[in-house]
Each structure stands twice: as structure tokens, then as C-alpha cells.
Coordinates of C-alpha atoms in Angstrom, one line a residue:
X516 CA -18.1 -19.9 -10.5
X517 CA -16.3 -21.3 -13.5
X518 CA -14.2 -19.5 -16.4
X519 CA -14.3 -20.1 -19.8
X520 CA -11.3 -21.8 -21.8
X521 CA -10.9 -18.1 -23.5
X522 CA -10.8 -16.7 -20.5
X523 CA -8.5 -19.3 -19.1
X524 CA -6.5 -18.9 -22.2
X525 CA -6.2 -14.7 -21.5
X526 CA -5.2 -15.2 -18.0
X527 CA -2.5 -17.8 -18.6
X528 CA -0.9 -15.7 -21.3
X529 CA -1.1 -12.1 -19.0
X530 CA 0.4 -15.0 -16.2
X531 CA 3.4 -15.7 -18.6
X532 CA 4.1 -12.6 -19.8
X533 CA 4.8 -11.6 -16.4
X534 CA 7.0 -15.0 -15.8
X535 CA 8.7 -13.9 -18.3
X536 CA 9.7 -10.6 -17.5
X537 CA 11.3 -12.2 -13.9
X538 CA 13.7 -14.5 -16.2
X539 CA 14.5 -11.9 -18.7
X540 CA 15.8 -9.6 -15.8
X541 CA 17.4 -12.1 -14.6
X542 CA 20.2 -12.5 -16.4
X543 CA 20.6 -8.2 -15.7
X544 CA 21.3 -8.7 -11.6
X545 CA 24.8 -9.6 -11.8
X546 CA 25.1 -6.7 -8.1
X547 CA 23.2 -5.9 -5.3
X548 CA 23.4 -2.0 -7.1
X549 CA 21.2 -4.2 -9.8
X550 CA 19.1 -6.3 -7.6
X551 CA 18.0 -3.6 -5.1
X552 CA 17.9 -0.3 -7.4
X553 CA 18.0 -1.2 -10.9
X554 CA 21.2 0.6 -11.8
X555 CA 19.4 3.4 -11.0
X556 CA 18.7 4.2 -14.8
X557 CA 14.9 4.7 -14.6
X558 CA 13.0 7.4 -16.2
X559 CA 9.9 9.0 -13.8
X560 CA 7.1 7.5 -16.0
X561 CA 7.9 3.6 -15.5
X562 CA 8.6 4.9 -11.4
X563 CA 4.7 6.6 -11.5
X564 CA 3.4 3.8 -13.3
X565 CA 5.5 1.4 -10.6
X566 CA 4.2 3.1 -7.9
X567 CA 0.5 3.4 -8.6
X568 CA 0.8 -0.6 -9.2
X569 CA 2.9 -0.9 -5.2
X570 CA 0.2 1.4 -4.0
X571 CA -3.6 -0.1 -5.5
X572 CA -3.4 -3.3 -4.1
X573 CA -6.4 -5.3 -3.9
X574 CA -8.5 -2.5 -1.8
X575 CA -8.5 -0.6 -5.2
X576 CA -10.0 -3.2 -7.0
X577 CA -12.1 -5.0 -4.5
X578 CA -12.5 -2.1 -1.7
X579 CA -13.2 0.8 -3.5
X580 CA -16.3 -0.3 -6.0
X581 CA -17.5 -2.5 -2.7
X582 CA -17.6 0.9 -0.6
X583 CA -19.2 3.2 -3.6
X584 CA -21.6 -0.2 -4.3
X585 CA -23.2 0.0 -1.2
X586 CA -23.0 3.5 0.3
X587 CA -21.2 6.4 -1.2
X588 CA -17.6 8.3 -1.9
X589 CA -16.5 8.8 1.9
X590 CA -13.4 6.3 1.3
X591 CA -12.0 8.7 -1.1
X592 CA -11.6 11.3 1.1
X593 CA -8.8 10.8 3.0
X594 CA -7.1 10.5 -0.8
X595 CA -7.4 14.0 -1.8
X596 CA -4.6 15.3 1.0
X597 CA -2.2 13.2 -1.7
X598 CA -1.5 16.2 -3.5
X599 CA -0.3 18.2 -0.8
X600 CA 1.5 14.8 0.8
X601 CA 3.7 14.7 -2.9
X602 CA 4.4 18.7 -2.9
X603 CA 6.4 18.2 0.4
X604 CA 8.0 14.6 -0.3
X605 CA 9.0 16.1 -3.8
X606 CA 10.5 19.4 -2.6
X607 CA 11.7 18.1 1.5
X608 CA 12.4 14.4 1.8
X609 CA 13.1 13.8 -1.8
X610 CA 16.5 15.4 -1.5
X611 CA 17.6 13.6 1.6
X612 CA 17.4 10.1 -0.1
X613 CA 19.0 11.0 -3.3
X614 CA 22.2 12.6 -1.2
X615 CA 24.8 9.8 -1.4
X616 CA 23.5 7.2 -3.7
X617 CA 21.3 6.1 -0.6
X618 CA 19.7 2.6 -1.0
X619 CA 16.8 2.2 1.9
X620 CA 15.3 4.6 3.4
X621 CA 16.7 3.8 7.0
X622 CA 20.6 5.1 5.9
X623 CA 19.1 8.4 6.5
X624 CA 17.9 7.1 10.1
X625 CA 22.2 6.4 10.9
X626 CA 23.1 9.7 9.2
X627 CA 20.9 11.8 11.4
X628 CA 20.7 9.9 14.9
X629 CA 23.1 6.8 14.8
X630 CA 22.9 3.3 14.3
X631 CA 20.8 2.1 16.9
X632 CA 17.6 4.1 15.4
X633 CA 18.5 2.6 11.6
X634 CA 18.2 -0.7 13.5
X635 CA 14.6 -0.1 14.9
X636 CA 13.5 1.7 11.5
X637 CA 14.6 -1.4 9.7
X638 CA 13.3 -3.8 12.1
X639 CA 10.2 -2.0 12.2
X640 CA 9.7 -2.1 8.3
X641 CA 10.3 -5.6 8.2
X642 CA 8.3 -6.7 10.5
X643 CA 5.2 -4.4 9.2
X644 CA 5.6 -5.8 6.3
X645 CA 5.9 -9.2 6.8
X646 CA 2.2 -8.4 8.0
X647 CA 1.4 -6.9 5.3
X648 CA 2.2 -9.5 2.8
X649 CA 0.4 -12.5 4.6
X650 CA -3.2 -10.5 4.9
X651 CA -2.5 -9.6 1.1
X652 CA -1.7 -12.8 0.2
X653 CA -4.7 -14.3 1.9
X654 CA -7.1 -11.4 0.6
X655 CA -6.0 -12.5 -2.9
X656 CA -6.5 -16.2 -2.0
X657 CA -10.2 -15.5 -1.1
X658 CA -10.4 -14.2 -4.5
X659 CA -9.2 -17.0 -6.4
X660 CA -11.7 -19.3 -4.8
X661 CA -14.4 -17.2 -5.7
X662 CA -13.1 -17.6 -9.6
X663 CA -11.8 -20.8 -9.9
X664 CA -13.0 -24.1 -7.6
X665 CA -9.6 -24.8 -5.4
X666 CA -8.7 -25.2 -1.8
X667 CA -7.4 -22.5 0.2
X668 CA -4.5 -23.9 0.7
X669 CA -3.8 -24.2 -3.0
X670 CA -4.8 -20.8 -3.4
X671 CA -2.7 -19.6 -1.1
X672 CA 0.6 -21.8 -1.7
X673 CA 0.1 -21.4 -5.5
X674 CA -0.4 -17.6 -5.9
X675 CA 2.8 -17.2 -3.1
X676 CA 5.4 -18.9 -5.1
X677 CA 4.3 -17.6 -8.2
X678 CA 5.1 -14.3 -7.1
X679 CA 7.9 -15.1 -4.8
X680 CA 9.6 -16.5 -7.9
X681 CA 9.5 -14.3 -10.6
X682 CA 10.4 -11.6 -7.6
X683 CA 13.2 -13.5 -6.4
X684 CA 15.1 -14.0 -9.5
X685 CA 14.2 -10.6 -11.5
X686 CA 15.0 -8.2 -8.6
X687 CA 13.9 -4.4 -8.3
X688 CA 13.6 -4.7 -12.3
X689 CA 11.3 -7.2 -12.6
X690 CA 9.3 -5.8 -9.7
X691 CA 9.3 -2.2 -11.7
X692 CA 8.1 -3.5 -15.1
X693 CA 5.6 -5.9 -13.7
X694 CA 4.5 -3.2 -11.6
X695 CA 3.9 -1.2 -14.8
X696 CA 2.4 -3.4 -16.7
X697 CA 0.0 -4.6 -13.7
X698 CA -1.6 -1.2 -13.6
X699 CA -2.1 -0.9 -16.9
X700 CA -4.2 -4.2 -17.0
X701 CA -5.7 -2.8 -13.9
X702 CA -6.9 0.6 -15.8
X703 CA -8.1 -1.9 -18.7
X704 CA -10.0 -4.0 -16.6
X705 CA -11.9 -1.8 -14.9
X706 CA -12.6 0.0 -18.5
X707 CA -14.1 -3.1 -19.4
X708 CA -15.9 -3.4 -16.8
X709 CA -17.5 -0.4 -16.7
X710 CA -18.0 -0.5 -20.8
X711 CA -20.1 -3.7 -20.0
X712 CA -22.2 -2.1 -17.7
X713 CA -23.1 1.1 -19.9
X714 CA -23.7 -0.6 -22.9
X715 CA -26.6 -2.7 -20.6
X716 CA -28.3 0.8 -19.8
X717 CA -30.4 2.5 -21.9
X718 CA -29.4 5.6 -20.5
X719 CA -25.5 4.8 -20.9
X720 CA -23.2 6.5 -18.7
X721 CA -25.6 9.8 -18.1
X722 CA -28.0 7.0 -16.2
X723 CA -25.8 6.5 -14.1
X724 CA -25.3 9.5 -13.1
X725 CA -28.4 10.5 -12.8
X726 CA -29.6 7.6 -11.1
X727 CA -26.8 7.5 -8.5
X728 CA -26.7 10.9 -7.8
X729 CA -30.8 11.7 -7.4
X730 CA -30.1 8.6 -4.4
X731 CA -27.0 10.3 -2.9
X732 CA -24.8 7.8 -4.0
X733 CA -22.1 10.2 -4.9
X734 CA -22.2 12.2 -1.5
X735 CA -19.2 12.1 0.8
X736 CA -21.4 10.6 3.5
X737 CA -22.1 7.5 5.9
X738 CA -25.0 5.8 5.3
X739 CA -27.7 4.5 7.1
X740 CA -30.6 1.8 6.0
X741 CA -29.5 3.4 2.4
X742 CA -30.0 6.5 3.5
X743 CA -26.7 9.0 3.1
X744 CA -25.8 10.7 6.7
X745 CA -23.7 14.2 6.5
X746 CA -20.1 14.2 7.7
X747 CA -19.5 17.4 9.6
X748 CA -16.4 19.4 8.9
X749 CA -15.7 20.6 12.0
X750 CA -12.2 19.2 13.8
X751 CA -13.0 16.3 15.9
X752 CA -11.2 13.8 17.8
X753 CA -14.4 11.7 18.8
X754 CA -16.1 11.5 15.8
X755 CA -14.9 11.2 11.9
X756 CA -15.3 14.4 10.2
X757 CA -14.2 15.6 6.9
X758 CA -11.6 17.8 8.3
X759 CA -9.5 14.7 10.1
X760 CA -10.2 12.3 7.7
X761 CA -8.3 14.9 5.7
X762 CA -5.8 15.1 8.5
X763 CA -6.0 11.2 8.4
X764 CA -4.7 10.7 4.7
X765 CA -2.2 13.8 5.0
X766 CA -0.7 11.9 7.7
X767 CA -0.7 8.2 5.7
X768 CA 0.7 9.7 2.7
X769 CA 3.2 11.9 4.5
X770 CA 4.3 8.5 6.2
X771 CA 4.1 6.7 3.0
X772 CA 6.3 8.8 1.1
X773 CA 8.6 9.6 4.2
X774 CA 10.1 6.2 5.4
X775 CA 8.3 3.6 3.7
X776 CA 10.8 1.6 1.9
X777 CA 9.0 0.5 -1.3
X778 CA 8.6 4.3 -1.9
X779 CA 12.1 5.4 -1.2
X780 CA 13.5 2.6 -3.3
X781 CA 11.7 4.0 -6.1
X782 CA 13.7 7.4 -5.3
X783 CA 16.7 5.6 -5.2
X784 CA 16.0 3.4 -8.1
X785 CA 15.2 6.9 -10.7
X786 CA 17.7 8.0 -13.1
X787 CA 18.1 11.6 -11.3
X788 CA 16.4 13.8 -8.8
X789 CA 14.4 15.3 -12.0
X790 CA 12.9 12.1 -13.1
X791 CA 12.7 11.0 -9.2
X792 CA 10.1 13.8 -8.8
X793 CA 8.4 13.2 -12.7
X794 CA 7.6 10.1 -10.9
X795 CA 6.3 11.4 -8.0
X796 CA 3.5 13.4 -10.4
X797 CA 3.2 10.8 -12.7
X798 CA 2.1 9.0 -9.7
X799 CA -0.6 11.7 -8.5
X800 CA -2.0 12.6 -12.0
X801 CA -2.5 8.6 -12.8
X802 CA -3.7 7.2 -9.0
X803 CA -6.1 9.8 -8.1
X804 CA -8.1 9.1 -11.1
X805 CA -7.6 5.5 -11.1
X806 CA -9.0 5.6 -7.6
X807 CA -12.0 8.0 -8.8
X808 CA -12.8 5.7 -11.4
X809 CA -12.9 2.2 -9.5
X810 CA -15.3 4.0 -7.1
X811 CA -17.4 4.9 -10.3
X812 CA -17.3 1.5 -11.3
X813 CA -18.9 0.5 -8.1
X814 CA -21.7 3.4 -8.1
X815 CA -22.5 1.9 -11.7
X816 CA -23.0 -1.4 -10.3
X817 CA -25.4 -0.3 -7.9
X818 CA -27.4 1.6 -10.9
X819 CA -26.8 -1.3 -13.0
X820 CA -28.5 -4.0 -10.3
X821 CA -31.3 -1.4 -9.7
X822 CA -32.6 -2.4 -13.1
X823 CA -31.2 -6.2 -13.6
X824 CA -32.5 -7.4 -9.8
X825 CA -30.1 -9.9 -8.6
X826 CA -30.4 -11.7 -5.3
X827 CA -26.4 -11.2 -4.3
X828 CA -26.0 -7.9 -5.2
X829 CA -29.4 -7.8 -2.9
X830 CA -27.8 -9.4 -0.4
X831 CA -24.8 -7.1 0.0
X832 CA -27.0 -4.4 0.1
X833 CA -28.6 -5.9 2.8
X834 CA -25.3 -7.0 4.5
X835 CA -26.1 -10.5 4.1
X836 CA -23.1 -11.0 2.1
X837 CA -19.9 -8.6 2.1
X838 CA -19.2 -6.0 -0.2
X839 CA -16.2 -7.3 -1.6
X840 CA -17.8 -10.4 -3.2
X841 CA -19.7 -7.9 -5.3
X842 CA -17.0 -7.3 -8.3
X843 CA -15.8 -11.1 -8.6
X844 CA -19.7 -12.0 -8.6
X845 CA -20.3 -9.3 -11.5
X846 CA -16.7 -10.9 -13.1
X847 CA -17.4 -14.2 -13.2
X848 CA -21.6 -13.6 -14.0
X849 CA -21.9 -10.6 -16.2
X850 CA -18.7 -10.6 -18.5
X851 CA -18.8 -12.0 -21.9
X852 CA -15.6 -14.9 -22.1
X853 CA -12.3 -13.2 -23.0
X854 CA -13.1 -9.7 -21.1
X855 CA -13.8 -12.1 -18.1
X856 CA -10.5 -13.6 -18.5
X857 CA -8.4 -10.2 -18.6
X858 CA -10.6 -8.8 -15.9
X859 CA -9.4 -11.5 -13.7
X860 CA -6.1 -10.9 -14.4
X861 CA -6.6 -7.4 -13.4
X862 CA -7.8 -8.6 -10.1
X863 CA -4.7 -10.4 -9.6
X864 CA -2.4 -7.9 -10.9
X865 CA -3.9 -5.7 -8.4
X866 CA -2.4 -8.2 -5.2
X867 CA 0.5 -9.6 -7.3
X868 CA 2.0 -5.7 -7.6
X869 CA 2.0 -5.3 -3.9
X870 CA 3.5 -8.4 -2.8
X871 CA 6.4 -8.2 -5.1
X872 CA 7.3 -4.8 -4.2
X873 CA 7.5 -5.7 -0.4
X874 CA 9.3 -9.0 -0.9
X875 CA 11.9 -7.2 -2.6
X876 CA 12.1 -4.3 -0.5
X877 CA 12.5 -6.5 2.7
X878 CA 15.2 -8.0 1.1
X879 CA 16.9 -4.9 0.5
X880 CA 16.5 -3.8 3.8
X881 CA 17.3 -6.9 5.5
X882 CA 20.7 -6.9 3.5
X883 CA 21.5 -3.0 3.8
X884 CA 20.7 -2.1 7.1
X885 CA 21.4 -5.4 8.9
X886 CA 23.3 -7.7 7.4
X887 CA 26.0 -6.1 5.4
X888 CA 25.8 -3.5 8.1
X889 CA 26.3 -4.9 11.1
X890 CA 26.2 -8.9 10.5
X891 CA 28.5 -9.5 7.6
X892 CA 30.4 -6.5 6.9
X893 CA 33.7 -6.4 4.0
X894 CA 32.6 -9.6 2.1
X895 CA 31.7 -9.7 -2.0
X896 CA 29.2 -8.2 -3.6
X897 CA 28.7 -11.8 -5.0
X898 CA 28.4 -12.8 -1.3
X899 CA 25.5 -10.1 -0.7
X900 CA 23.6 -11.0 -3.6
X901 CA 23.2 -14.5 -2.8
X902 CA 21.8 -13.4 0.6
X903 CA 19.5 -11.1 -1.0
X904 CA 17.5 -14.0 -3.2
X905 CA 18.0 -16.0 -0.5
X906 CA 16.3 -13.8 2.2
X907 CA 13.3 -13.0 -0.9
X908 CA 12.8 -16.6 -0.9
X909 CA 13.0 -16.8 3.2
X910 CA 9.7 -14.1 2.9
X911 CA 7.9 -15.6 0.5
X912 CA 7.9 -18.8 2.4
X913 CA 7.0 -17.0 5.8
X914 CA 4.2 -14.6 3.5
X915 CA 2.8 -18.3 2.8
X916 CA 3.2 -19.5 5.8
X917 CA 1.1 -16.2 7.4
X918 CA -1.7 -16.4 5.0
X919 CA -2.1 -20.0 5.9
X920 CA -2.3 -19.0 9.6
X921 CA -4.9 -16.2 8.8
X922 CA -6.9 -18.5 6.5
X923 CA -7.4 -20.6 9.7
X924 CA -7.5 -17.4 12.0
X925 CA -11.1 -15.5 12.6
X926 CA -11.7 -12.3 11.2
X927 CA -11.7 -10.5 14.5
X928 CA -8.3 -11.9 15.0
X929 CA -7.0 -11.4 11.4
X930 CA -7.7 -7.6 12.4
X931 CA -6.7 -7.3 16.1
X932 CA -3.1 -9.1 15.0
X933 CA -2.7 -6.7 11.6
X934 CA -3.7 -3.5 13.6
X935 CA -1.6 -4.3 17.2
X936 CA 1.7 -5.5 15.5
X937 CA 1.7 -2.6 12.5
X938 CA 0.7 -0.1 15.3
X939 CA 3.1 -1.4 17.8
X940 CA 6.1 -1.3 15.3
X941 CA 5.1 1.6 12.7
X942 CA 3.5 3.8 14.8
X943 CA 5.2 7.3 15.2
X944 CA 7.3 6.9 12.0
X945 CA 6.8 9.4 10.4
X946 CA 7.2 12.0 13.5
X947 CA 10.6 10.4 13.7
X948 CA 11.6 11.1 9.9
X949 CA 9.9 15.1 10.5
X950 CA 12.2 15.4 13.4
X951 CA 15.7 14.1 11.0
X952 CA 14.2 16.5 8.1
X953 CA 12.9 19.6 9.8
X954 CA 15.2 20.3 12.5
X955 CA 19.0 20.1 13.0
X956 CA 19.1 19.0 17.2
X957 CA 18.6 15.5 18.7
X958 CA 20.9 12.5 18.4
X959 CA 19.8 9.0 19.4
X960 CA 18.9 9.8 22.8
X961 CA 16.1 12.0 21.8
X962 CA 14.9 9.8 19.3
X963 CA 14.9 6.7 21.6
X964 CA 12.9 9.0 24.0
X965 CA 10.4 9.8 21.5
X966 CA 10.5 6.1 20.0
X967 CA 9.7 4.5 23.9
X968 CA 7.1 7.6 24.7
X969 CA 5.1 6.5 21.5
X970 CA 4.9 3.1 21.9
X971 CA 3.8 3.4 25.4
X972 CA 1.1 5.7 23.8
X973 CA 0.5 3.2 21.1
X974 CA 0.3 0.0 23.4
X975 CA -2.1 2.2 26.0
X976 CA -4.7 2.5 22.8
X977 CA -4.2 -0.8 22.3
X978 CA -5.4 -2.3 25.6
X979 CA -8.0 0.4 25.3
X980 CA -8.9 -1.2 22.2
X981 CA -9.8 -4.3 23.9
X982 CA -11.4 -3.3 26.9
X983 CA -8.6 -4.0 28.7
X984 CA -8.0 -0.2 30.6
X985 CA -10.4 1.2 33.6
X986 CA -13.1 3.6 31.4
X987 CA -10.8 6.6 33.3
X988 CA -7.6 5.3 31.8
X989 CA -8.9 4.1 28.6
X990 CA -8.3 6.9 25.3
X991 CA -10.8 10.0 25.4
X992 CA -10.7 10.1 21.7
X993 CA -11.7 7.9 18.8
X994 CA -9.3 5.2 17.9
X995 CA -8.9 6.1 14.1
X996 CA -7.1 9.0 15.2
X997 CA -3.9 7.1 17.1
X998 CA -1.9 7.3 13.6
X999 CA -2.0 11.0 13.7
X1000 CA -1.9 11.5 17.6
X1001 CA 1.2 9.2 17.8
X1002 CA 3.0 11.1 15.4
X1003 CA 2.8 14.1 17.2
X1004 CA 4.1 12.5 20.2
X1005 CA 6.8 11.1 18.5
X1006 CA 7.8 14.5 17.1
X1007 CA 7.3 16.5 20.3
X1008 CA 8.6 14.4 22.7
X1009 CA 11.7 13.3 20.4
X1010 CA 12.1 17.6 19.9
X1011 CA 11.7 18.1 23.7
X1012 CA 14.0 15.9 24.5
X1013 CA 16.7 17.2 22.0
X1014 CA 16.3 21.1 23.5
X1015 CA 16.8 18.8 27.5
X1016 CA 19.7 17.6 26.7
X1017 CA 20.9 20.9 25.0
X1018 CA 23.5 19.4 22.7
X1019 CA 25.2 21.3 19.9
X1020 CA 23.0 21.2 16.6
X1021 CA 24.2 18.5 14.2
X1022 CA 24.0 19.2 10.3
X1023 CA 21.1 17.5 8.8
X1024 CA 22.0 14.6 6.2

């Protein structure tokens, strides 16, 4: 697969533009207040446009039409508890965060149980995310091969300090404004995409839906040989239904917009609790469609190969080949030069907004929570600063680092390490912060009790997992579901625990 010298040409220029944007900031992150929240100046349209471009990632641009491509909408699902997920964090934990010109989202964790529990939160984050960046990284590394003839190493090395350097030097500004304009290349690029395919029907966009939904290809269903199976509603702990995948997203979004650090920065980073929660619906009224449409986009593909037969769009359907290969193959095959170009770049603004988010946000958190809090405490501002870029250059070498280990890693290990160490660390999180919002008992005890209960719960799912329990130890329920059970027993446990020791009720934050 080979681009043109327009489209080259396209992608160097979106590619500067964002370089750019890292050096003009720059010269702006004299503090940390500058470096980690912007001056907290911004309005709640650049944080919604920021936080649908932290959010998408690659599985929007990659994921999404691959799912809709070859079976139906079942991955939105979980999507449409977002609304309900952005009521509460906009009217409950939105007010917590903006108390006290709060910086991370683990100050609340000291304020409400102690230090010891800010610690774990921190540590927790960090190392989630550290995760998290190598498997994007790598993701977007598999992508870039499939454009443009390089190694995976090159990939890999050249996509990570690209990012790690406009990120390191432009701070929480750069990472906003980038963010921004990354999802609004995104939206274009899937435009075009979809344009391309329309104006190659006869029947324009009423084909395909017709087409797509006289073969099921809209229904919120698995499917079999091509053949859509119903989801049942009813609750269900051993099987996926429609009702706990709801339960599912509720629970993901709740977590996300409880304690998840690139979200809360963008709380702190708003102008005022007004624009903080402008944001927050800026957010919902732009992701949800954006979601809705990149799942149209692949439906349309599928219509669009039904009448212009081609042997690798046959073979994902078959499962010959995976269903992410599908959109770079129509990129790189399909588009006319110039809209291939910007398409690309839409691709990698999808990764690139993720990654620079979490470097930054680690960096925060590694200087707010540990270092300047219980390291280094009473030194310059100056002194912090320099720590900061020097800890977003330490991840970006370790993100590099991970994706060259995965690159070399099998996919059955890729997902056993991401799952067990995210799991392990994250799981219970948010049950923690419902505990600090929703209640006013419990000190660190409780929350260590609840903390230790779920990770015992969590590491006896993994070794069920892996076959590693007696079948009557292993889980009696359906794996997908140890998000939400872990939760509970994080919240119950940590609540129980609090009434046991019966101390006096302490004021929430």
C-alpha cells in the first residue's frame, strides 16, 4: 500500500500544524498551574471537543466500522448509558473536583480517607495507564505499516516521540488544542469517507439503508455465519444481554468520569463549574453521534463491497483476515489522492489524541500526588516543572519501550497482560469514589478493607480466567461482568466496614 505525493503532502502539513501548536504553547508553561491545567481559562466547547478527541481513540476509527462491517450495532450499546453517566458526573462528582482548585483527581482520595488511599489511586492510574499507552501506541503502529512500507520498530519509535514531544513541551495546552483539532479531522475524515462511498452507489445513501437494513445489518444483535442472533433483555450474569451491557457502559462511564484523571483534569482545567459542565454536554451531543456515524460508515462499506466484490473485504467477512484491516484497505485502495491523505491523518489523529492526554496526565499525577507530595515537598515551582517534562519524557520512552515488547508479544499475551494488570490495579475504582461522594462514614481503614476485598475478588477471576481454579472455585458468572461485580464489592465492603468500626461521620470534601 503506497500514498500519493498529495497525500503525503496533506499528511505532513496536518503533522506540522500539530508540531506547531506544542512549540507555540510552549513558551505559555512558565508553572506547573500552566503545564498541568492550562491556567484554568478554558471555555466548555474546546473541553467537549478535548474530550471526545481523549475518548475516540483508535477503536472509533478502526473498531467501530470493523464491528458494523461485519456484523451489526451491538458495540454501541453499552454507549447509550453515556447520557445518564454525564447527568450524575455533571450534577455529583463535578462539584467535588472543582472545591479547592483541585488538580488530579486523587486529592479528593486524601480529603476523604487519607493519604495512604491517594497513594494507591495514583499508583493505580499510573500504572493503568502506562498499559494503556503501549497497546495504543502499538495499535497505531500496525496501522502505519498498513499505509506506508516501514518496520515496526520504526513505526513504533517514530510515531512515540512524535507525540511524546510536542506533549512534553506544550503541556495540558497543547494536549487540549490538538485534541480539538484531532476530532475535528476525525469528523472530516470519516465524512469523506462516507461521501466516497455514496457517490459509488446508485442508490446514494437511501441504498444503504435499504440494503443494510433488509440484511439486519443495523440490528443490535450477534451474528452467526451472517446471520443476526437476538440479544435478550432480560438481567443476566451468564450471558450478554441488552440490559447489562447497559449496566456494563453505565458502569465504564461512571468510572470514566469519576476518577479517571484525563477526565478530571479537564474539570480542573475549565474556566468555572458552568463551562466545566458545557463541556461535559458538549462532549455527549458531539461523541454519541460521532460514534453513530463511524458505525454507519462501516454498514456502508459492507453495502458498498456487496456491489464492488473485493477479495479482502471477502475475506474479513469470512474471518480470514481481521476486521480492523478493513478501513485502511478502503483508505489506501478506494480514495482519490488528497482525501486519502487527510483520511490518514484522521486515523492517526484518532491514536495521537489519546496518547498525549495520558502522557500528560501521568505526569501530573506523578508530580501532584507523589512527588511534590510526599517525595519533594517545599521546593520551586521552577523545581516541579522540570520534573513534570522530565517524567512526560520518562513515559514516552517506557510507552515505546511497551509497544516494542507487545510488537514482539502474541496476541493472546497482549490481551491476558492488558486485562490482568488494568483489572488488578483499576478494578473497584469507581465503588471507591461512590463511597467518598455518596456517603459521609469510612476513613482509610474501610477503604483499605474494601480496596484488599476487591482485589482478592479481582485476582480470583483472574485465575479463573486461565483455568487456573477447581471448576467449584472458579466464577459462576460470565467474565465481562467482573467490572461491575467488583464495584459493588468495593462499595459494600468499604460501607460495611465503615458502619463496623462505627466511627463518627466525617464531612465529605
Amino acid at each position: 500500500m503506497t500514498l500519493s505525493l498529495l497525500d503525503w503532502g496533506v499528511l505532513l502539513a496536518y503533522l506540522a500544524v500539530v508540531l506547531l501548536i506544542g512549540f507555540y504553547f510552549a513558551r505559555r508553561n512558565t508553572s506547573t498551574e500552566e503545564y498541568f491545567v492550562g491556567g484554568r481559562r478554558f471555555r466548555g466547547w474546546v473541553i467537549g471537543l478535548s474530550l471526545v478527541g481523549t475518548s475516540i481513540s483508535s477503536i472509533t476509527f478502526l473498531a467501530y466500522p470493523a464491528d458494523a462491517f461485519k456484523t451489526g450495532w451491538l458495540r454501541y450499546l453499552p454507549n447509550l448509558a453515556l447520557p445518564v453517566a454525564l447527568f450524575v458526573a455533571a450534577y455529583v462528582f463535578l462539584p467535588f473536583f472543582r472545591r479547592g482548585n483541585m488538580t488530579s483527581a486523587y486529592e479528593f482520595l486524601e480529603q476523604r480517607f487519607g493519604p495512604s488511599v491517594r497513594v494507591y489511586g495514583a499508583l493505580a492510574f499510573i500504572v493503568a495507564q502506562l498499559v494503556r499507552l503501549a497497546m495504543i501506541l502499538w495499535l497505531l503502529s500496525l496501522l502505519i505499516q498498513q499505509l506506508v512500507d516501514v518496520t515496526p520498530t520504526t513505526a513504533i519509535i517514530g510515531a512515540g516521540l512524535f507525540v511524546g514531544l510536542y506533549t512534553i513541551i506544550g503541556g495540558i495546552d497543547a494536549v487540549i488544542w490538538t485534541d480539538v483539532l484531532q476530532t475535528v479531522v476525525l469528523m472530516i475524515g470519516g465524512l469523506l469517507c462516507i461521501w466516497v462511498v455514496v457517490e459509488a452507489l446508485p442508490g446514494g445513501l437511501g441504498q444503504v439503508f435499504r440494503e443494510a437494513s433488509a440484511a439486519g445489518k443495523f440490528a443490535l444483535a450477534e451474528f452467526d455465519d451472517g446471520t443476526p442472533q437476538p440479544v435478550r433483555w432480560q438481567p443476566s450474569l451468564s450471558e450478554k444481554t441488552v440490559t447489562m451491557m447497559l449496566l456494563i457502559g453505565l458502569t465504564n462511564w461512571l468510572t470514566e468520569y469519576s476518577s479517571n484523571q484525563n477526565t478530571v483534569q479537564r474539570y480542573c482545567a475549565s474556566r468555572s463549574m458552568k463551562e466545566a459542565r458545557r463541556g461535559l454536554w458538549v462532549y455527549l451531543f458531539t461523541a454519541l453521534p460521532v460514534w453513530a456515524f463511524y458505525m454507519l460508515l462501516g454498514t456502508a462499506l459492507w453495502v458498498f463491497f456487496q456491489h464492488y466484490p473485493d477479495p479482502t473485504a471477502a475475506a474479513v467477512l469470512t474471518g480470514e483476515a481481521r476486521a480492523e484491516s478493513i478501513m485502511p484497505w478502503f483508505i489506501t485502495e478506494y480514495l482519490p489522492s488528497g482525501i486519502a491523505g487527510l483520511v490518514v491523518a484522521a486515523a492517526l489523529a484518532a491514536a495521537m489524541s489519546s496518547l498525549d492526554s495520558s502522557i500528560n496526565s501521568v505526569s501530573t499525577v506523578s508530580i501532584v500526588d507523589l512527588y511534590r507530595r510526599h517525595l519533594r515537598t517545599g521546593l520551586s515551582d521552577k523545581h516541579y516543572l522540570t520534573v513534570a517534562r522530565t517524567v512526560a519524557a520518562l513515559v514516552t520512552v517506557l510507552m515505546i519501550l511497551g509497544a516494542l515488547w507487545l510488537n514482539g508479544a502474541s496476541t493472546h499475551t497482549l490481551q491476558d497482560t492488558s486485562t490482568i494488570l488494568v483489572s488488578l490495579f483499576g478494578g473497584g475504582m469507581l465503588g471507591l469514589y461512590l463511597l467518598g461522594f455518596l456517603t459521609r462514614v469510612g476513613d482509610a481503614r474501610a477503604a483499605w478493607c474494601g480496596i484488599g476485598m476487591t482485589l482478592l475478588f479481582t485476582g480470583w477471576t483472574v485465575l479463573t480466567n486461565k483455568g487456573l481454579m477447581p471448576a467449584a472455585l472458579s466464577a459462576p458468572f460470565d467474565l465481562y461482568y467482573t467490572g461491575l461485580i467488583g464495584n459493588l464489592v468495593m462499595f459494600l465492603v468499604g460501607y460495611g466496614m465503615a458502619r463496623l468500626f462505627d466511627r463518627r461521620p466525617v464531612a465529605a470534601a
